[in-house]
Backbone as a chain_set.jsonl record, in Angstrom:
{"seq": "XXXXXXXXXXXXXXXXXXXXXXXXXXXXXXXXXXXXXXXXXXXXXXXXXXXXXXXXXXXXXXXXXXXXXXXXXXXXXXXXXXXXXXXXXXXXXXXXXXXXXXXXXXXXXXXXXXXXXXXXXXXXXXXXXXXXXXXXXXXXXXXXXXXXXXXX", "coords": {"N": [[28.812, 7.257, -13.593], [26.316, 5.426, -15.114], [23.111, 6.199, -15.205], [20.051, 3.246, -15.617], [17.034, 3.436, -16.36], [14.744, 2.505, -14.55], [12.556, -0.41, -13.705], [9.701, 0.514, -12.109], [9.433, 3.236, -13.534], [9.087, 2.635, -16.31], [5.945, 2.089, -16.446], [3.464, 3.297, -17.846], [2.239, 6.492, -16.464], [-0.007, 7.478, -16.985], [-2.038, 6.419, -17.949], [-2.28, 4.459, -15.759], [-4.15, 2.892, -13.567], [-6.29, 3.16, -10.089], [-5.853, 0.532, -7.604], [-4.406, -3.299, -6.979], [-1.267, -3.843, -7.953], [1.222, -5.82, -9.757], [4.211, -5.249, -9.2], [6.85, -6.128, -9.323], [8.983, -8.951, -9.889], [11.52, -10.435, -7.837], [13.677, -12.93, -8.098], [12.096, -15.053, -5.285], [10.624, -13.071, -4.366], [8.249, -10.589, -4.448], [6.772, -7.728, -5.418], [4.008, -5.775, -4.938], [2.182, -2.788, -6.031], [0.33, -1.113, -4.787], [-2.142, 1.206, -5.118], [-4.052, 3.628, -4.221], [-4.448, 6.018, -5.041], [-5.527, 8.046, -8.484], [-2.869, 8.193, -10.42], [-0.675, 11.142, -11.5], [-3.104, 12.694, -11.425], [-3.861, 14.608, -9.574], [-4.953, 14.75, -7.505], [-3.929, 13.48, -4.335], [-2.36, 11.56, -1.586], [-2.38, 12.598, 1.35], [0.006, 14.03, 3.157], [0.354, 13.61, 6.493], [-2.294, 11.181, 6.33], [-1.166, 9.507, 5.281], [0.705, 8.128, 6.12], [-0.146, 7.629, 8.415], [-1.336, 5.434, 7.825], [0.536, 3.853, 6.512], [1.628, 3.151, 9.234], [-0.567, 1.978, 10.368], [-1.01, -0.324, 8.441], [1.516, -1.666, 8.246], [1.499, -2.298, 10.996], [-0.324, -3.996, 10.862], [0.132, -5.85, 8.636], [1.709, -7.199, 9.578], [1.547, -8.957, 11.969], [0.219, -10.309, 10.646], [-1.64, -13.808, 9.438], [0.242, -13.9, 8.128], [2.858, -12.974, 8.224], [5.368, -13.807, 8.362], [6.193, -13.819, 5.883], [5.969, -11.241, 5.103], [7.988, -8.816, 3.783], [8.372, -5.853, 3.495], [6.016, -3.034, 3.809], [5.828, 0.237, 2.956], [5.506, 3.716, 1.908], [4.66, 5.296, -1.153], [6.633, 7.629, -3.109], [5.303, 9.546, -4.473], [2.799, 10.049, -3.606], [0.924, 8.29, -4.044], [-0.03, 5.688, -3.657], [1.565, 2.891, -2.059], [3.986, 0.226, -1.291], [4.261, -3.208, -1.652], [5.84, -5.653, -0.25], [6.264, -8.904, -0.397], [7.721, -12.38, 0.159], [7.412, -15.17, -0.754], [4.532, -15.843, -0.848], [1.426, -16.197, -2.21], [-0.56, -14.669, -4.835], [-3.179, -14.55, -4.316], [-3.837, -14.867, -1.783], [-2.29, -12.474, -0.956], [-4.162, -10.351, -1.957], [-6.664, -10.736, -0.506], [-5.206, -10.176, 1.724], [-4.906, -7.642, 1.678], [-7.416, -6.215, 1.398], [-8.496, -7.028, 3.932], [-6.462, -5.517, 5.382], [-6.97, -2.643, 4.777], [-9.576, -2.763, 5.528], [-9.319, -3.191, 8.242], [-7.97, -1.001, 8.949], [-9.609, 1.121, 7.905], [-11.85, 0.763, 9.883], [-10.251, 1.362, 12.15], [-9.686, 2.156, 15.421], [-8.395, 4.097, 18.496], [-5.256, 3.766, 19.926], [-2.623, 4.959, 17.617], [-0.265, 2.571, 16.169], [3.24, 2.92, 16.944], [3.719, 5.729, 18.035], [4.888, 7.563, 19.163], [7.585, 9.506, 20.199], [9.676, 8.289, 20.376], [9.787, 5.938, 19.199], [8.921, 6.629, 16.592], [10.107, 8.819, 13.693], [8.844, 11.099, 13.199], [6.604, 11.615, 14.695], [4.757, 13.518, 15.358], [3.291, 13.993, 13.147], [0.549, 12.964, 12.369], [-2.471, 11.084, 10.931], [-5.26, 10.493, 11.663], [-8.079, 10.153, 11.284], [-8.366, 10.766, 8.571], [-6.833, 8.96, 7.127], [-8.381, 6.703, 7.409], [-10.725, 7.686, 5.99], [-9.364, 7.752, 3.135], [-8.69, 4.775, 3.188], [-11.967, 3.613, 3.261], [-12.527, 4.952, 1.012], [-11.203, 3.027, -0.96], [-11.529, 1.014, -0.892], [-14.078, -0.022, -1.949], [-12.789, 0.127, -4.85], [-10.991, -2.278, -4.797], [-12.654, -4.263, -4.008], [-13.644, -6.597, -5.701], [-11.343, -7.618, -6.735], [-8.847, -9.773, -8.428], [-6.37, -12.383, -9.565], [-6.154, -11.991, -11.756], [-6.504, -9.263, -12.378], [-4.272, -8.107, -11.558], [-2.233, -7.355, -13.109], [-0.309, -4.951, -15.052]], "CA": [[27.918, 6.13, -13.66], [25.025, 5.61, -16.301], [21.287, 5.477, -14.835], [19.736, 2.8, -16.083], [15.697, 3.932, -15.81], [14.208, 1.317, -13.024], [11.618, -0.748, -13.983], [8.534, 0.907, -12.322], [9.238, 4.071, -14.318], [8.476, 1.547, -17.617], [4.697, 1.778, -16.404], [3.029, 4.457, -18.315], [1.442, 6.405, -15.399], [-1.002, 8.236, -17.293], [-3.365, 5.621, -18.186], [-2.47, 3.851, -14.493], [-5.387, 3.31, -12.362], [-6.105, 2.488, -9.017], [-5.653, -1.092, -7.473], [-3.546, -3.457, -6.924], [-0.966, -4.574, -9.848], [2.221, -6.913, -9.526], [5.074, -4.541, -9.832], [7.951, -6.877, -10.475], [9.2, -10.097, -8.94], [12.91, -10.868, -8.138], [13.312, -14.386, -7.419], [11.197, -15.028, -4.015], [10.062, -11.531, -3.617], [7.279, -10.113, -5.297], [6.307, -6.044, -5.224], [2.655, -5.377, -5.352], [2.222, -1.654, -6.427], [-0.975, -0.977, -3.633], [-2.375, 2.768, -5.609], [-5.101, 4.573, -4.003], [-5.043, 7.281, -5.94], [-4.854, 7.908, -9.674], [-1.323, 9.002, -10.873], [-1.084, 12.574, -11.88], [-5.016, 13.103, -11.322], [-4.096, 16.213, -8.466], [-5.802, 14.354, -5.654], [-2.424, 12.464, -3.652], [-2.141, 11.363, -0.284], [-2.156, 13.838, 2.09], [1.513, 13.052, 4.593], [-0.393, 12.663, 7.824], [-3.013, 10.042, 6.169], [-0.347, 8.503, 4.398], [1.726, 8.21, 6.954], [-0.879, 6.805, 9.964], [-1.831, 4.27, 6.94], [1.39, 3.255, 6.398], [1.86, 2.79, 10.465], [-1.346, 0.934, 11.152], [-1.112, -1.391, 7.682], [2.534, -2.345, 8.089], [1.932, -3.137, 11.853], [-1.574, -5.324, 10.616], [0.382, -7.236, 7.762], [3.57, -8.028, 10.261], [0.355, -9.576, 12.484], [-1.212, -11.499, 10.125], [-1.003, -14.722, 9.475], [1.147, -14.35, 6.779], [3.66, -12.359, 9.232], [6.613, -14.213, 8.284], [6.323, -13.839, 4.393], [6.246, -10.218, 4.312], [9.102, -7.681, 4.109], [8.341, -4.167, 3.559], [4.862, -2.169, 3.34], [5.591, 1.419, 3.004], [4.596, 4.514, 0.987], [5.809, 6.063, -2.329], [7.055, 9.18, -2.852], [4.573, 10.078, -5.323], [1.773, 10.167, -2.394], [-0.119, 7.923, -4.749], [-0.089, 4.515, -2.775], [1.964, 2.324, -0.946], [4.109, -0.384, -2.174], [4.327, -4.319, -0.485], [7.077, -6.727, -0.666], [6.153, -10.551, 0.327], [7.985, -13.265, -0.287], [6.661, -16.762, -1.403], [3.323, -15.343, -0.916], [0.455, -16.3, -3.587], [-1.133, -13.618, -5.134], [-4.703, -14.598, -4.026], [-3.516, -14.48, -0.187], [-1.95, -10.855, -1.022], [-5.255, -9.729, -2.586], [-7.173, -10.95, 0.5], [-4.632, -9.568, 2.958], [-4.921, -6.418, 1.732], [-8.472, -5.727, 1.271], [-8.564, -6.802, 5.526], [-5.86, -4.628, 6.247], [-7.621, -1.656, 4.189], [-10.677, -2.51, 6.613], [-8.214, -2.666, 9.471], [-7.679, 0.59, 8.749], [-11.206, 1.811, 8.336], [-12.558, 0.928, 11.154], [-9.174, 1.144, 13.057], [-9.854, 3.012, 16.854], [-7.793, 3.65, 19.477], [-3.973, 4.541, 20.073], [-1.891, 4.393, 15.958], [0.931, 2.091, 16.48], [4.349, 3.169, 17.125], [3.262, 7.116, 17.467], [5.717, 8.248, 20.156], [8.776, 10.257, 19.376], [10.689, 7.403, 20.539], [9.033, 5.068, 18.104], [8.858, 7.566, 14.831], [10.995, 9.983, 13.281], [8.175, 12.461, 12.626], [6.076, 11.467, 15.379], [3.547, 14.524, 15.225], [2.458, 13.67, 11.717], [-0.093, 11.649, 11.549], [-4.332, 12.324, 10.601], [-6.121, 9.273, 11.409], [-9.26, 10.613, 10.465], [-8.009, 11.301, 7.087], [-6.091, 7.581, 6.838], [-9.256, 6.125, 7.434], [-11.455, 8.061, 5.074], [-8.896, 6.8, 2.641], [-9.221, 2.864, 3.218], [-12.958, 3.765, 3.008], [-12.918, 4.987, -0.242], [-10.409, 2.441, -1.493], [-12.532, -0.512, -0.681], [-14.691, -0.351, -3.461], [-11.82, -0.511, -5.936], [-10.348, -3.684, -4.526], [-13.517, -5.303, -3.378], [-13.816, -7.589, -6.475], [-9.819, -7.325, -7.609], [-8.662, -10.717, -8.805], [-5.101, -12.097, -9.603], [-5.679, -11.564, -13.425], [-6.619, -7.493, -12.772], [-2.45, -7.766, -10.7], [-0.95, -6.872, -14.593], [-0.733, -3.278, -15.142]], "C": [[26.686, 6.517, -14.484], [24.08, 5.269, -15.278], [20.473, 5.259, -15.759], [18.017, 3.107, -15.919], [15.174, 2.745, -15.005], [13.104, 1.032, -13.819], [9.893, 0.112, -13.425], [8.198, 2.369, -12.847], [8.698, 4.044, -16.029], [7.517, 2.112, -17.561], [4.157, 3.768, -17.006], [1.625, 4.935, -16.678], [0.231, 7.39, -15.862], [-1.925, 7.492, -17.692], [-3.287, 4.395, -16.628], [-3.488, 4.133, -14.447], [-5.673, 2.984, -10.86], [-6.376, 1.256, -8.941], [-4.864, -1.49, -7.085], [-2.485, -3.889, -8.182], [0.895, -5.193, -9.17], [3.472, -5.878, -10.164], [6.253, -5.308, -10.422], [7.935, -8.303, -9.242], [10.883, -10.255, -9.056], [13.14, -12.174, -7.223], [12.043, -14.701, -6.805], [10.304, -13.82, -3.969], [9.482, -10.821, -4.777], [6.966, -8.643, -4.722], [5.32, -5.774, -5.894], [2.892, -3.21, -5.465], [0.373, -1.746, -5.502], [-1.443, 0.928, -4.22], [-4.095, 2.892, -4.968], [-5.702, 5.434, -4.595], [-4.177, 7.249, -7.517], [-3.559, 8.415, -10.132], [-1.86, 10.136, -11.359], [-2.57, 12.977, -12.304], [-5.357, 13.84, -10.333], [-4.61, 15.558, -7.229], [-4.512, 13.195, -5.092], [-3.039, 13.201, -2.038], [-1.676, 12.632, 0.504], [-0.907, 13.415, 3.573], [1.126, 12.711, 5.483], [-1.418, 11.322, 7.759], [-2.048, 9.097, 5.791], [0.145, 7.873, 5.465], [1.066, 6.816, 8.544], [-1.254, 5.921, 9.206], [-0.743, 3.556, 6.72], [2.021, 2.411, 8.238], [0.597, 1.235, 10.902], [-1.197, -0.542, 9.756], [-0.095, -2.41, 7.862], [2.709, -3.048, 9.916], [0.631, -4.241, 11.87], [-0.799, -6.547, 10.055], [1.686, -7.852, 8.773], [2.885, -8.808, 11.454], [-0.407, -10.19, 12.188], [-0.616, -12.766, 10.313], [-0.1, -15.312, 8.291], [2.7, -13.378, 7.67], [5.158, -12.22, 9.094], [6.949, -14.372, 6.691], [6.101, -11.7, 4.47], [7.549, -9.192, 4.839], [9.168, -6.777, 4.441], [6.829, -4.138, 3.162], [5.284, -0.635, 3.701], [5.342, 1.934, 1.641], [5.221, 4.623, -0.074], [5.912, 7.276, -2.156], [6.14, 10.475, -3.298], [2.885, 10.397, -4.722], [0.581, 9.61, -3.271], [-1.089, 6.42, -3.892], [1.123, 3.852, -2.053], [2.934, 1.096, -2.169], [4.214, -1.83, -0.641], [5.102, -4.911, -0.669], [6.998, -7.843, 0.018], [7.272, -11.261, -0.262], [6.868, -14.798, 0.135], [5.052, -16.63, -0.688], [2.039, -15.528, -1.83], [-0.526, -15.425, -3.517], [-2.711, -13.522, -4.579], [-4.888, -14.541, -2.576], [-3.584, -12.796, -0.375], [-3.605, -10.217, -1.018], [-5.906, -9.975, -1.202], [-6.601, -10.376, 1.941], [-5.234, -8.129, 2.975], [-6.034, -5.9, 1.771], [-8.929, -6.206, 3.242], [-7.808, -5.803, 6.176], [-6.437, -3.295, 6.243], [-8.766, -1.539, 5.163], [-10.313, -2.596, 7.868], [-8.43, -1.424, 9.478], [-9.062, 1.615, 8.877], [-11.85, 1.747, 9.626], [-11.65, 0.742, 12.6], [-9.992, 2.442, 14.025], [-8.665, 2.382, 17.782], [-5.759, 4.247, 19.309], [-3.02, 4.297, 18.348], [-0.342, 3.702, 16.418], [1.771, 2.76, 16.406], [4.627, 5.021, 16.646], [4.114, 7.913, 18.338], [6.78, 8.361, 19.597], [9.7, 9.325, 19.374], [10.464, 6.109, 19.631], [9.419, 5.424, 16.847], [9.71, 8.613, 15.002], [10.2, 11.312, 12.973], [7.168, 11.99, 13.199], [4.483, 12.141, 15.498], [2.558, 14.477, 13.713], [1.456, 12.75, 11.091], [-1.966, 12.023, 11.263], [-4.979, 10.788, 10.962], [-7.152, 8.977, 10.847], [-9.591, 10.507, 8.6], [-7.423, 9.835, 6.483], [-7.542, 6.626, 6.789], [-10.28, 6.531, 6.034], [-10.487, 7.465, 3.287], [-8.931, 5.51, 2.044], [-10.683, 2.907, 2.888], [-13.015, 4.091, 1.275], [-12.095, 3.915, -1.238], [-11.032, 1.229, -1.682], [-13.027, -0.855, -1.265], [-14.036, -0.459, -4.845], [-11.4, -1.906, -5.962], [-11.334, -4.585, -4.398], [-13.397, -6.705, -4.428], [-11.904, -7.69, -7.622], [-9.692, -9.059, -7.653], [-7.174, -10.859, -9.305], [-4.847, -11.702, -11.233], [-5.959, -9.645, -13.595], [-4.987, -7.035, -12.235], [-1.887, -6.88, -12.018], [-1.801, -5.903, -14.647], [-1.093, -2.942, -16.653]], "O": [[26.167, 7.632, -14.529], [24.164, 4.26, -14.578], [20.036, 6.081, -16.564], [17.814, 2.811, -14.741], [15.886, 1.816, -15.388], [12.613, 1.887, -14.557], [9.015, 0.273, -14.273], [7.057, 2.818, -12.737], [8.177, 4.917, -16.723], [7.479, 2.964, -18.449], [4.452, 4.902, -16.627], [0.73, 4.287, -16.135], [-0.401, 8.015, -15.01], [-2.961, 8.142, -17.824], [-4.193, 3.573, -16.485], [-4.022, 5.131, -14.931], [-4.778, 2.211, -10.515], [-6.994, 0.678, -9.835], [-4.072, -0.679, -6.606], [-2.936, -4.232, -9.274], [1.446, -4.776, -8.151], [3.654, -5.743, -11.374], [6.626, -5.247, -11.593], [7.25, -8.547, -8.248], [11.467, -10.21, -10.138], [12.87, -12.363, -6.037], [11.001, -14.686, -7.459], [9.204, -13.87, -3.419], [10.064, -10.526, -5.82], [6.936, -8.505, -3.499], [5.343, -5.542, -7.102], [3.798, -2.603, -4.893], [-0.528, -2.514, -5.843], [-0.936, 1.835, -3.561], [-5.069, 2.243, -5.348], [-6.895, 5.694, -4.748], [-3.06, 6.832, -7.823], [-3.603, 9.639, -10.007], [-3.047, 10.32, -11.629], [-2.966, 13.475, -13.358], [-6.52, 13.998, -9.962], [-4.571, 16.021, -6.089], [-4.385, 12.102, -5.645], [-3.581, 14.204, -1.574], [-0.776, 13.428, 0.235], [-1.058, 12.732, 4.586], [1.297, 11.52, 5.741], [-1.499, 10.526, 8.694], [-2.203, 7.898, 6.024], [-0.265, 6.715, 5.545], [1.504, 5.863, 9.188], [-1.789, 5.1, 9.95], [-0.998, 2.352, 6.709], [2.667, 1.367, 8.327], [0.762, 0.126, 11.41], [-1.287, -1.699, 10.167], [-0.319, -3.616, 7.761], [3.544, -3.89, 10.245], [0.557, -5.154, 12.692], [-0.82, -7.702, 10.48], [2.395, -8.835, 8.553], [3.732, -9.441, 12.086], [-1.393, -10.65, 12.763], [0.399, -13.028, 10.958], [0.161, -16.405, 7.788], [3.696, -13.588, 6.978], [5.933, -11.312, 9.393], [7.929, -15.025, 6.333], [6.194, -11.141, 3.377], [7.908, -8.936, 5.989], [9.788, -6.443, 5.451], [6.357, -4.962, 2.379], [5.031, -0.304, 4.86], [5.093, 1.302, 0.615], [6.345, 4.125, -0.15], [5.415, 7.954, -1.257], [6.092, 11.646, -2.921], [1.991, 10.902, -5.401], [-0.509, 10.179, -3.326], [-2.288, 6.253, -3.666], [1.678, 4.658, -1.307], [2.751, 1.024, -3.384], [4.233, -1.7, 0.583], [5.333, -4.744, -1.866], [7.624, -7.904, 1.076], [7.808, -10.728, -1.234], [6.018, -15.148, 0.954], [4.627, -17.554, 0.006], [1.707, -14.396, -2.181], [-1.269, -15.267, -2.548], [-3.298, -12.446, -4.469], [-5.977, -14.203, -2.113], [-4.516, -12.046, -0.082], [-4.075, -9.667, -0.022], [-5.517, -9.038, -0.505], [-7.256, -10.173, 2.964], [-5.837, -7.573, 3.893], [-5.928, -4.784, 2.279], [-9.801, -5.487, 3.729], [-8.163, -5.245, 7.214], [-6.525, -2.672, 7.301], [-9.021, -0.436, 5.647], [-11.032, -2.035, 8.694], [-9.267, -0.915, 10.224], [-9.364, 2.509, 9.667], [-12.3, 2.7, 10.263], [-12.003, 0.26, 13.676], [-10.665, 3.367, 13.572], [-8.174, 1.263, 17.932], [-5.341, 5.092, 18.518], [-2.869, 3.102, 18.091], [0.55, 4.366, 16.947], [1.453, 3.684, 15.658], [5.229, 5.527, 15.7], [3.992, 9.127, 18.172], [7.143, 7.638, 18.67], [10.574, 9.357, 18.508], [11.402, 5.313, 19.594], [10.108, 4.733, 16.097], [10.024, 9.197, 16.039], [10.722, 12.361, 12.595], [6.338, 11.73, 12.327], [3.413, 11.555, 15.66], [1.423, 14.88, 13.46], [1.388, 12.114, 10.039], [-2.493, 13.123, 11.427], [-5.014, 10.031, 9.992], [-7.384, 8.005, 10.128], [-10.531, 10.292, 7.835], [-7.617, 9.644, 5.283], [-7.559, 5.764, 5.911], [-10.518, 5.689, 5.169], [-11.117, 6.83, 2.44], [-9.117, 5.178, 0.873], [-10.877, 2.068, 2.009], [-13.59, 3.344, 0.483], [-12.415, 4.014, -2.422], [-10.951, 0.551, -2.707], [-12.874, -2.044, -1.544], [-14.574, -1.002, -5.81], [-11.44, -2.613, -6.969], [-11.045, -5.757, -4.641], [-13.075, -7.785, -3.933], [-11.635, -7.79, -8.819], [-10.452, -9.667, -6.9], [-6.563, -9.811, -9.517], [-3.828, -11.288, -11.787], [-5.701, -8.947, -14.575], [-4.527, -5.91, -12.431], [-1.202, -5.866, -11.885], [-3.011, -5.731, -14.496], [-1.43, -1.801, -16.969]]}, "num_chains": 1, "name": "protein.A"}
């Protein structure tokens, strides 16, 4: 079998920056690209922040009131950011979700959703401290994001 290169390998990641940006759309279902950190710029997600960020965001957005439009929020591999998958969602909701969940996250206290072994597959891994400091510094990227900054 031939591999065909995947679309978000297209995106030149050396002039990426952080934000959010509209990774692709197939039909219904749109994939925001959610980056924290700059692509190959040495500073990546550290697994326990990533990880308790990916726990408390994906059990905020499956609680919002968009609840029933989204699919998937988890991480990448590249410990850069996160990726989202709504359907029939408008981009100016997304943008607004996410900059609450991000302060979810900041000023999240208290037990990290679904942290018991019987819950998670890697249970012991998580930094909250560190997930938070995170969303904190992320905040000021997104604060003024708009749906025309989405294109990468």
């Amino acid at each position: 079998m031939e591999l065909k290169k995947i679309a978000s390998f297209e995106v030149d990641h050396n002039t990426l920056e952080r934000g959010i940006y509209t990774s692709r759309i197939d039909g219904d279902i749109v994939t925001y690209d959610i980056r924290l950190k700059k692509p190959n710029g040495g500073d990546y997600l550290k697994n326990g922040a990533m990880h308790t960020a990916e726990h408390i965001i994906a059990t905020y957005v499956r609680n919002s009131e968009h609840s029933d439009k989204i699919i998937y929020f988890g991480p990448m591999g590249c410990r850069t950011g996160f990726y989202l998958l709504v359907r029939d969602l408008d981009p100016t909701a997304v943008i607004e979700l996410l900059k609450n969940a991000f302060k979810f996250l900041r000023d999240f206290e208290g037990e990290i959703p679904g942290v018991s072994a019987v819950e998670c597959g890697n249970y012991l891994e998580h930094d909250l401290e560190t997930a938070k400091m995170e969303a904190e510094n992320y905040l000021p990227c997104i604060e003024n994001w708009t749906v025309e900054n989405l294109k990468y």
